[in-house]
Amino acid sequence: MSLMPSPEISAPALVAGKRALVADAAWASMTGALSGGVVLVAFALELGAGPRAIGLLGAIPFIAQAAQLPALFVVERIRRRKLIGIPTITLARLLILLLAVLPMLPDSEPRLALLLLAQAFISVLSSAASCAINAWFHQLLSPSELGVFFSRRLLWATGLACICTLGAGVLVEHPPLDSRMLAFTLCFAGAGIAGLLSSASLYRCPEPEMDAGGPVRRMRDQLRGPFIDRDFRGLLLTLASWNLASNLVAPFLTVYLMQQLGFGLSQVTALWVMSQVCNAATLLAWGRVSDRLSNKSVLAVAVPLYFSCTLGLVFVPVGASPLVQFAFLAVLHALMGVAGGGIGLATGNLGMKLAPRDRATSYLAAIGLVGAVAGGLAPLAGGTLAQWFSERQLSLLVRWVSPGAMREVSVFSFAHWEFLFAISALLGLYVMHAVSRVREGSEVSERRVIQELGLEALRTVNQVSTVGGVLGNLFPFGRLSERRRASRDAPRPSSRR
């Protein structure tokens, strides 16, 4: 195996390459779990970050997607995606390994500024590498198997990410030598090592020679193509609105749970793990449904579910016990995990499916550019709004006045972070409208998607549980659904085609 593309890839080499991609995703997920997400936000809070700094930290990965523009030019000129992608992503992971030094610096050093600067370099390098790697995967894998393959790849990645995130939360809550900074050092060191192992796995995957894309075109013309392509433009609009609505809240959920509700990092990571477990448990089902029906139909169900849960964060029972609050949040996180799995899988598949194979690099770079603009603006706006709403509150009271007494009952109350949750849910309405404009084959009803997802879940239970087998025999939902579908599809004597 080398960094050069292969003129022909044999079937055994392709199978081995797919196994390497699964291993790459597993190690990369460990890197993200130990150095990003909940752990990264908790470390920034430990360094004294406020809402604007947290918003900037969440915006950096999206702003860095602009690095795909020069990377696109380099890929098209050199036409060696593996040679470009692997060294670049490896350099980013070496920087993650160097982050292990940051927590041990004295307080007099500008550690928060250094963290933001390091994240900017890491994100730029990762974005440039992904431009080459995504185009490489697009050509290597058959469109007909994207749903099942990527769902399995995400399944392994999500499982290991859950274990590492939960472990990191416990480590920081119960740090060695009573030093939380030492705990963060160990997290970043583990993330860097896992990242290097991810690069090694990626090296074992073969790269086919790039398809001939016709005459060399200017970068402006290459980037213009996806935006004038009517079918692909609908996908770009959907991704832009999704990134804007979801990332208005995502970077601040950890802050809300730790600062406003008072949960510890181990409890926050447990909620995150709950979400990811539900995500992983439904990925295979989502993948099969997307392959059988369409990715758009998956979005039509998953997007409303996700933003309904976002709105549900507004109604966390503030006066209830921590156990009740945790149970309420666990249900919301579980449902958001289910919905997030479907959204991530469907949007990724749509990008791969709708991009022409001879112009995949520019089309996938357009996805990165749209994500950079929308996803980068959302956390910055969210941080500014959170700072402004921190001293404001909106309450709806019901007052009962009688001759002997007066009582007031608070129906709901918005304070600080709840405003962001409500705004995000309202923006989710437009995301649903944008999904309706995506063109991907024939239209499928949401009811059909829910039925198919339920059948896939039942099949999974039947395979792993004798109780599931008994339930399947007692209640043959699959057969009933198939009979109803057959009766609907059967031609009637009076119908004409």
Coordinates of C-alpha atoms in Angstrom, one line a residue:
M1 CA 0.0 0.0 0.0
S2 CA 1.2 3.5 -0.8
L3 CA 0.0 7.1 -1.0
M4 CA -0.3 6.8 -4.8
P5 CA -3.7 5.9 -6.5
S6 CA -4.2 2.4 -8.0
P7 CA -5.2 2.0 -11.6
E8 CA -7.4 -1.0 -10.6
I9 CA -8.7 -2.1 -7.3
S10 CA -9.4 -5.8 -6.8
A11 CA -12.4 -7.1 -4.9
P12 CA -10.3 -8.4 -1.9
A13 CA -8.5 -5.0 -1.8
L14 CA -11.8 -3.2 -1.7
V15 CA -13.1 -5.4 1.1
A16 CA -9.9 -4.7 3.1
G17 CA -10.2 -1.0 2.4
K18 CA -13.8 -1.0 3.8
R19 CA -12.6 -2.6 6.9
A20 CA -9.8 0.0 7.2
L21 CA -12.4 2.8 6.8
V22 CA -14.4 1.3 9.7
A23 CA -11.3 1.2 11.8
D24 CA -10.5 4.8 10.8
A25 CA -13.9 6.0 11.9
A26 CA -13.5 4.2 15.2
W27 CA -10.2 5.8 16.1
A28 CA -11.3 9.2 14.8
S29 CA -14.4 9.0 17.0
M30 CA -12.2 8.4 20.0
T31 CA -10.1 11.5 19.0
G32 CA -13.3 13.6 18.8
A33 CA -14.7 12.3 22.0
L34 CA -11.6 13.0 24.1
S35 CA -10.7 16.4 22.6
G36 CA -13.9 17.9 21.4
G37 CA -17.6 18.2 22.2
V38 CA -18.5 18.1 25.8
V39 CA -14.9 17.7 27.0
L40 CA -13.7 20.7 25.0
V41 CA -16.5 22.9 26.3
A42 CA -15.9 21.8 29.9
F43 CA -12.1 22.6 29.5
A44 CA -13.0 26.0 28.1
L45 CA -15.3 26.7 31.0
E46 CA -12.5 25.6 33.4
L47 CA -10.4 28.3 31.8
G48 CA -13.1 30.9 32.4
A49 CA -14.7 31.1 28.9
G50 CA -18.0 33.1 28.6
P51 CA -20.8 32.7 26.1
R52 CA -19.0 34.6 23.4
A53 CA -15.9 32.5 23.7
I54 CA -17.9 29.3 23.7
G55 CA -19.7 30.5 20.6
L56 CA -16.4 31.2 18.9
L57 CA -15.1 27.8 19.9
G58 CA -18.2 26.3 18.3
A59 CA -17.9 28.5 15.2
I60 CA -14.3 27.7 14.4
P61 CA -14.8 24.2 12.9
F62 CA -17.4 25.7 10.5
I63 CA -15.5 28.8 9.6
A64 CA -12.5 26.5 8.9
Q65 CA -14.5 24.8 6.2
A66 CA -13.5 27.7 3.9
A67 CA -10.1 25.9 3.7
Q68 CA -11.8 23.5 1.3
L69 CA -11.6 26.1 -1.4
P70 CA -7.8 26.1 -1.8
A71 CA -7.8 22.4 -1.1
L72 CA -10.2 21.9 -4.0
F73 CA -7.8 23.7 -6.3
V74 CA -4.9 21.6 -5.1
V75 CA -6.8 18.3 -5.4
E76 CA -7.9 19.1 -9.0
R77 CA -4.3 20.0 -10.0
I78 CA -2.3 17.3 -8.2
R79 CA -5.0 14.6 -8.5
R80 CA -3.5 12.6 -5.6
R81 CA -6.2 12.7 -2.9
K82 CA -4.5 10.2 -0.6
L83 CA -1.2 12.0 -0.8
I84 CA -2.9 15.2 0.1
G85 CA -5.4 14.0 2.7
I86 CA -3.4 11.7 5.0
P87 CA -0.4 13.9 5.7
T88 CA -2.7 16.9 6.3
I89 CA -5.0 15.1 8.7
T90 CA -2.0 13.6 10.5
L91 CA -0.5 17.0 11.1
A92 CA -3.8 18.1 12.7
R93 CA -3.7 15.2 15.0
L94 CA -0.2 15.9 16.0
L95 CA -1.5 19.4 17.1
I96 CA -4.2 17.6 19.2
L97 CA -1.4 15.7 20.9
L98 CA 0.4 18.9 21.7
L99 CA -2.8 20.2 23.4
A100 CA -1.9 17.9 26.2
V101 CA 0.7 20.5 27.3
L102 CA -1.9 23.4 27.5
P103 CA -3.7 22.4 30.8
M104 CA -0.3 22.3 32.6
L105 CA 0.7 25.8 31.7
P106 CA 0.6 28.3 34.6
D107 CA -2.5 30.5 35.0
S108 CA -0.5 33.6 34.0
E109 CA -0.4 32.3 30.4
P110 CA -3.3 33.1 28.0
R111 CA -4.4 29.5 27.9
L112 CA -7.9 30.3 26.6
A113 CA -6.5 32.3 23.7
L114 CA -4.0 29.5 22.9
L115 CA -6.9 27.0 23.0
L116 CA -8.8 29.0 20.4
L117 CA -5.7 29.4 18.2
A118 CA -4.9 25.7 18.4
Q119 CA -8.5 24.8 17.5
A120 CA -8.4 27.1 14.5
F121 CA -5.2 25.4 13.1
I122 CA -6.6 21.9 13.8
S123 CA -9.9 22.7 12.2
V124 CA -8.3 24.3 9.1
L125 CA -6.1 21.3 8.5
S126 CA -8.9 18.8 9.1
S127 CA -11.2 20.7 6.7
A128 CA -8.6 20.8 3.9
A129 CA -8.0 17.0 4.4
S130 CA -11.7 16.2 4.3
C131 CA -12.0 17.8 0.9
A132 CA -9.6 15.2 -0.6
I133 CA -10.8 12.3 1.6
N134 CA -14.5 12.8 0.9
A135 CA -13.9 12.9 -2.9
W136 CA -11.8 9.7 -2.5
F137 CA -14.5 7.9 -0.7
H138 CA -17.2 9.1 -3.1
Q139 CA -15.4 7.4 -6.0
L140 CA -14.4 4.3 -4.1
L141 CA -17.8 3.3 -2.8
S142 CA -20.8 2.3 -4.8
P143 CA -23.9 4.6 -4.4
S144 CA -26.2 1.6 -3.8
E145 CA -24.4 0.6 -0.6
L146 CA -23.8 4.0 1.0
G147 CA -26.7 3.7 3.4
V148 CA -25.8 0.3 5.0
F149 CA -22.0 0.9 4.8
F150 CA -22.0 4.3 6.4
S151 CA -24.5 3.3 9.1
R152 CA -22.2 0.5 10.1
R153 CA -19.2 2.8 10.1
L154 CA -21.1 5.3 12.2
L155 CA -22.3 2.5 14.5
W156 CA -18.7 1.6 15.4
A157 CA -17.7 5.2 15.7
T158 CA -20.6 6.1 17.9
G159 CA -20.1 3.2 20.2
L160 CA -16.5 4.0 20.9
A161 CA -17.2 7.7 21.2
C162 CA -19.7 6.9 23.9
I163 CA -17.3 4.9 25.9
C164 CA -14.5 7.5 25.7
T165 CA -16.8 10.5 26.4
L166 CA -18.2 8.7 29.5
G167 CA -14.7 7.8 30.6
A168 CA -13.5 11.3 30.1
G169 CA -16.4 12.7 32.2
V170 CA -15.7 10.3 35.1
L171 CA -11.9 11.1 34.8
V172 CA -12.5 14.9 35.1
E173 CA -15.0 14.5 37.9
H174 CA -12.6 12.2 39.8
P175 CA -9.2 13.5 38.6
P176 CA -5.9 11.8 39.5
L177 CA -4.0 13.6 42.2
D178 CA -7.1 15.8 42.6
S179 CA -6.0 17.8 39.5
R180 CA -8.7 18.5 36.9
M181 CA -6.0 19.9 34.6
L182 CA -4.1 16.7 34.8
A183 CA -7.3 14.9 33.8
F184 CA -7.7 17.1 30.7
T185 CA -4.0 16.5 29.8
L186 CA -4.6 12.8 29.8
C187 CA -7.7 13.3 27.6
F188 CA -5.9 15.3 25.0
A189 CA -2.9 12.9 25.0
G190 CA -5.3 9.9 24.4
A191 CA -7.0 11.9 21.6
G192 CA -3.8 12.6 19.8
I193 CA -2.7 8.9 20.0
A194 CA -6.1 7.7 18.7
G195 CA -5.8 10.2 15.9
L196 CA -2.5 8.9 14.7
L197 CA -3.9 5.3 14.7
S198 CA -6.8 6.7 12.6
S199 CA -4.4 8.0 10.1
A200 CA -2.6 4.6 10.0
S201 CA -6.0 2.9 9.3
L202 CA -6.8 5.4 6.5
Y203 CA -3.4 4.7 4.9
R204 CA -4.4 1.0 4.4
C205 CA -7.4 2.0 2.3
P206 CA -6.8 2.0 -1.5
E207 CA -7.4 5.1 -3.7
P208 CA -8.7 4.7 -7.3
E209 CA -7.4 7.0 -9.9
M210 CA -9.5 10.2 -10.3
D211 CA -12.1 10.1 -13.0
A212 CA -11.4 12.4 -15.9
G213 CA -13.4 15.6 -15.3
G214 CA -13.2 17.0 -18.8
P215 CA -11.2 20.1 -19.6
V216 CA -9.7 22.0 -16.7
R217 CA -12.0 24.8 -15.5
R218 CA -11.5 27.8 -13.3
M219 CA -12.2 27.5 -9.6
R220 CA -15.1 30.0 -9.9
D221 CA -16.8 27.9 -12.6
Q222 CA -16.3 24.7 -10.5
L223 CA -17.9 26.2 -7.4
R224 CA -20.6 27.8 -9.4
G225 CA -21.8 24.4 -10.8
P226 CA -23.4 23.1 -7.5
F227 CA -25.3 26.3 -7.0
I228 CA -26.9 26.4 -10.4
D229 CA -27.7 22.7 -10.3
R230 CA -31.4 22.8 -9.3
D231 CA -31.5 19.5 -7.7
F232 CA -28.3 20.0 -5.7
R233 CA -29.3 23.6 -4.8
G234 CA -32.2 22.2 -2.8
L235 CA -29.8 20.1 -0.8
L236 CA -27.5 23.1 -0.1
L237 CA -30.5 25.1 1.1
T238 CA -31.5 22.3 3.5
L239 CA -28.0 21.9 4.8
A240 CA -27.6 25.7 5.3
S241 CA -30.8 26.0 7.3
W242 CA -30.1 22.8 9.3
N243 CA -26.6 24.1 10.3
L244 CA -28.0 27.5 11.2
A245 CA -30.9 26.2 13.4
S246 CA -29.1 23.3 15.1
N247 CA -25.8 25.1 15.8
L248 CA -27.5 28.1 17.3
V249 CA -27.9 25.8 20.4
A250 CA -25.5 22.9 20.1
P251 CA -22.3 24.5 21.6
F252 CA -24.2 25.9 24.6
L253 CA -26.1 22.8 25.7
T254 CA -23.2 21.7 27.9
V255 CA -23.0 25.2 29.4
Y256 CA -26.8 25.2 30.1
L257 CA -26.6 21.8 31.9
M258 CA -23.5 22.6 34.0
Q259 CA -24.1 26.3 34.8
Q260 CA -27.9 26.8 34.9
L261 CA -29.0 23.3 36.0
G262 CA -25.9 22.5 38.1
F263 CA -25.1 19.1 36.6
G264 CA -21.6 17.7 36.9
L265 CA -19.5 16.7 33.8
S266 CA -20.1 13.0 34.5
Q267 CA -23.9 13.6 34.4
V268 CA -23.6 15.7 31.2
T269 CA -21.5 13.1 29.5
A270 CA -24.0 10.4 30.6
L271 CA -26.8 12.4 28.8
W272 CA -24.6 12.7 25.7
V273 CA -23.9 9.0 25.8
M274 CA -27.7 8.4 26.1
S275 CA -28.2 10.4 22.9
Q276 CA -25.4 8.6 21.1
V277 CA -26.5 5.1 22.1
C278 CA -29.9 5.8 20.7
N279 CA -28.3 7.3 17.7
A280 CA -26.2 4.1 17.2
A281 CA -29.1 1.8 17.9
T282 CA -31.2 3.2 15.1
L283 CA -28.4 3.8 12.5
L284 CA -28.7 0.5 10.8
A285 CA -32.5 0.9 10.7
W286 CA -32.2 4.4 9.2
G287 CA -29.7 3.1 6.7
R288 CA -31.9 0.3 5.5
V289 CA -34.9 2.6 5.3
S290 CA -32.9 5.2 3.3
D291 CA -31.8 2.6 0.8
R292 CA -35.3 1.1 0.5
L293 CA -37.2 4.4 0.3
S294 CA -35.2 7.6 0.1
N295 CA -33.0 9.9 2.1
K296 CA -35.5 12.7 1.8
S297 CA -38.2 10.7 3.4
V298 CA -35.9 10.0 6.4
L299 CA -35.3 13.8 6.7
A300 CA -39.1 14.4 6.6
V301 CA -39.5 12.4 9.8
A302 CA -36.2 13.0 11.6
V303 CA -36.1 16.8 11.3
P304 CA -39.4 17.6 13.0
L305 CA -38.6 15.1 15.8
Y306 CA -35.2 16.8 16.4
F307 CA -36.6 20.3 16.7
S308 CA -39.6 19.2 18.8
C309 CA -37.0 18.0 21.3
T310 CA -35.1 21.3 21.1
L311 CA -38.4 23.0 22.0
G312 CA -38.8 20.5 24.8
L313 CA -35.7 21.9 26.5
V314 CA -37.6 25.0 27.3
F315 CA -40.0 23.0 29.5
V316 CA -37.4 21.3 31.7
P317 CA -39.1 21.3 35.2
V318 CA -36.9 23.9 36.9
G319 CA -38.4 23.4 40.4
A320 CA -38.3 19.6 40.3
S321 CA -35.7 17.4 41.9
P322 CA -32.4 16.8 40.0
L323 CA -33.5 13.2 39.4
V324 CA -36.7 14.3 37.7
Q325 CA -34.8 16.8 35.6
F326 CA -32.3 14.2 34.6
A327 CA -35.0 11.8 33.6
F328 CA -36.8 14.4 31.5
L329 CA -33.5 15.4 29.8
A330 CA -32.6 11.8 29.2
V331 CA -35.8 11.3 27.2
L332 CA -35.2 14.4 25.2
H333 CA -31.6 13.4 24.5
A334 CA -32.6 9.9 23.5
L335 CA -35.1 11.2 21.0
M336 CA -32.6 13.8 19.7
G337 CA -30.1 10.9 19.2
V338 CA -32.6 8.9 17.2
A339 CA -33.4 12.0 15.0
G340 CA -29.8 13.1 14.7
G341 CA -28.7 9.7 13.4
G342 CA -31.3 9.9 10.6
I343 CA -30.4 13.4 9.7
G344 CA -26.6 12.8 9.7
L345 CA -27.0 9.7 7.6
A346 CA -29.5 11.1 5.1
T347 CA -27.7 14.4 4.5
G348 CA -24.4 12.6 4.0
N349 CA -25.9 10.1 1.6
L350 CA -27.7 12.9 -0.3
G351 CA -24.4 14.7 -0.8
M352 CA -22.7 11.6 -2.2
K353 CA -25.8 10.6 -4.2
L354 CA -26.6 13.9 -5.9
A355 CA -23.0 14.9 -6.7
P356 CA -21.9 13.9 -10.2
R357 CA -19.0 11.5 -10.1
D358 CA -16.8 13.4 -12.4
R359 CA -17.3 16.7 -10.4
A360 CA -17.6 15.2 -6.9
T361 CA -14.8 17.3 -5.4
S362 CA -16.4 20.7 -6.3
Y363 CA -19.9 19.5 -5.3
L364 CA -18.7 18.2 -1.9
A365 CA -16.7 21.3 -1.4
A366 CA -19.8 23.4 -1.9
I367 CA -21.4 21.4 0.9
G368 CA -18.5 22.3 3.1
L369 CA -18.7 26.0 2.1
V370 CA -22.4 26.2 2.9
G371 CA -21.7 24.5 6.2
A372 CA -18.9 27.0 6.9
V373 CA -21.1 30.0 6.4
A374 CA -24.3 28.8 8.2
G375 CA -22.6 26.7 10.9
G376 CA -20.1 29.5 11.6
L377 CA -22.6 32.3 11.9
A378 CA -24.9 30.3 14.2
P379 CA -22.6 29.8 17.3
L380 CA -21.4 33.4 17.0
A381 CA -25.0 34.7 16.9
G382 CA -26.0 32.2 19.7
G383 CA -23.2 33.5 22.0
T384 CA -24.2 37.1 21.4
L385 CA -27.9 36.3 22.0
A386 CA -27.1 34.3 25.1
Q387 CA -25.1 37.2 26.5
W388 CA -28.0 39.6 25.8
F389 CA -30.6 37.3 27.2
S390 CA -28.6 36.5 30.4
E391 CA -30.3 39.5 32.1
R392 CA -33.8 39.1 30.7
Q393 CA -36.7 36.9 31.4
L394 CA -40.2 36.2 29.8
S395 CA -42.9 34.6 31.9
L396 CA -46.5 33.8 31.3
L397 CA -48.6 33.8 34.5
V398 CA -52.1 32.8 35.2
R399 CA -53.7 34.7 38.1
W400 CA -56.8 33.7 40.1
V401 CA -58.3 36.4 42.2
S402 CA -61.1 35.6 44.8
P403 CA -62.6 37.5 47.7
G404 CA -60.3 35.8 50.1
A405 CA -57.1 35.1 48.2
M406 CA -55.1 35.6 45.1
R407 CA -53.0 32.9 43.4
E408 CA -50.6 33.0 40.5
V409 CA -49.4 30.0 38.5
S410 CA -46.4 30.2 36.1
V411 CA -47.3 28.5 32.8
F412 CA -43.8 28.8 31.4
S413 CA -40.8 31.0 31.9
F414 CA -38.0 31.8 29.4
A415 CA -34.7 32.8 30.9
H416 CA -31.3 33.0 29.3
W417 CA -30.7 29.7 27.5
E418 CA -34.4 28.9 27.0
F419 CA -34.6 31.8 24.6
L420 CA -32.0 30.2 22.3
F421 CA -33.9 26.8 22.4
A422 CA -37.2 28.5 21.4
I423 CA -35.5 30.5 18.6
S424 CA -33.8 27.3 17.3
A425 CA -37.1 25.4 17.3
L426 CA -38.7 28.3 15.2
L427 CA -35.9 28.1 12.7
G428 CA -36.5 24.4 12.5
L429 CA -39.8 25.1 10.8
Y430 CA -37.9 26.5 7.8
V431 CA -35.6 23.5 7.8
M432 CA -38.7 21.4 7.3
H433 CA -39.8 23.6 4.4
A434 CA -36.3 23.3 2.8
V435 CA -36.4 19.5 3.1
S436 CA -39.6 19.5 1.0
R437 CA -37.7 21.2 -1.9
V438 CA -35.0 18.5 -2.1
R439 CA -35.5 16.3 -5.2
E440 CA -34.6 12.6 -4.8
G441 CA -36.7 10.1 -6.8
S442 CA -40.3 9.5 -5.9
E443 CA -42.1 11.0 -2.9
V444 CA -42.7 8.8 0.1
S445 CA -45.1 9.6 3.0
E446 CA -43.9 10.1 6.5
R447 CA -46.3 7.4 7.7
R448 CA -44.6 4.9 5.4
V449 CA -41.2 5.9 6.8
I450 CA -42.3 5.4 10.3
Q451 CA -43.8 2.0 9.4
E452 CA -40.6 0.9 7.8
L453 CA -38.5 2.1 10.7
G454 CA -40.7 0.2 13.1
L455 CA -40.4 -3.0 11.0
E456 CA -36.6 -2.6 11.0
A457 CA -36.5 -2.1 14.7
L458 CA -38.7 -5.3 15.1
R459 CA -36.4 -7.3 12.9
T460 CA -33.4 -6.2 15.0
V461 CA -35.2 -7.3 18.2
N462 CA -36.1 -10.6 16.5
Q463 CA -32.4 -11.3 15.7
V464 CA -31.2 -10.7 19.3
S465 CA -34.0 -11.7 21.6
T466 CA -36.2 -14.7 21.9
V467 CA -38.9 -12.4 23.4
G468 CA -38.7 -10.4 20.2
G469 CA -39.3 -13.6 18.3
V470 CA -42.4 -14.4 20.3
L471 CA -43.7 -10.9 19.8
G472 CA -43.1 -11.1 16.1
N473 CA -45.1 -14.3 15.9
L474 CA -48.0 -13.0 18.0
F475 CA -48.2 -9.7 16.2
P476 CA -47.1 -10.2 12.5
F477 CA -46.9 -6.4 11.8
G478 CA -44.6 -7.0 8.8
R479 CA -47.1 -9.4 7.1
L480 CA -50.0 -7.0 7.8
S481 CA -48.1 -4.1 6.3
E482 CA -47.0 -6.2 3.3
R483 CA -50.6 -7.2 2.7
R484 CA -51.9 -3.7 2.9
R485 CA -49.2 -2.5 0.5
A486 CA -50.0 -5.3 -1.9
S487 CA -53.7 -4.5 -1.9
R488 CA -53.0 -0.8 -2.5
D489 CA -50.5 -1.5 -5.3
A490 CA -52.6 -4.2 -7.0
P491 CA -54.3 -2.9 -10.3
R492 CA -58.0 -2.5 -10.1
P493 CA -60.2 -3.5 -13.1
S494 CA -61.5 0.0 -13.6
S495 CA -58.1 1.7 -13.4
R496 CA -56.1 2.8 -16.4
R497 CA -52.3 3.3 -16.6

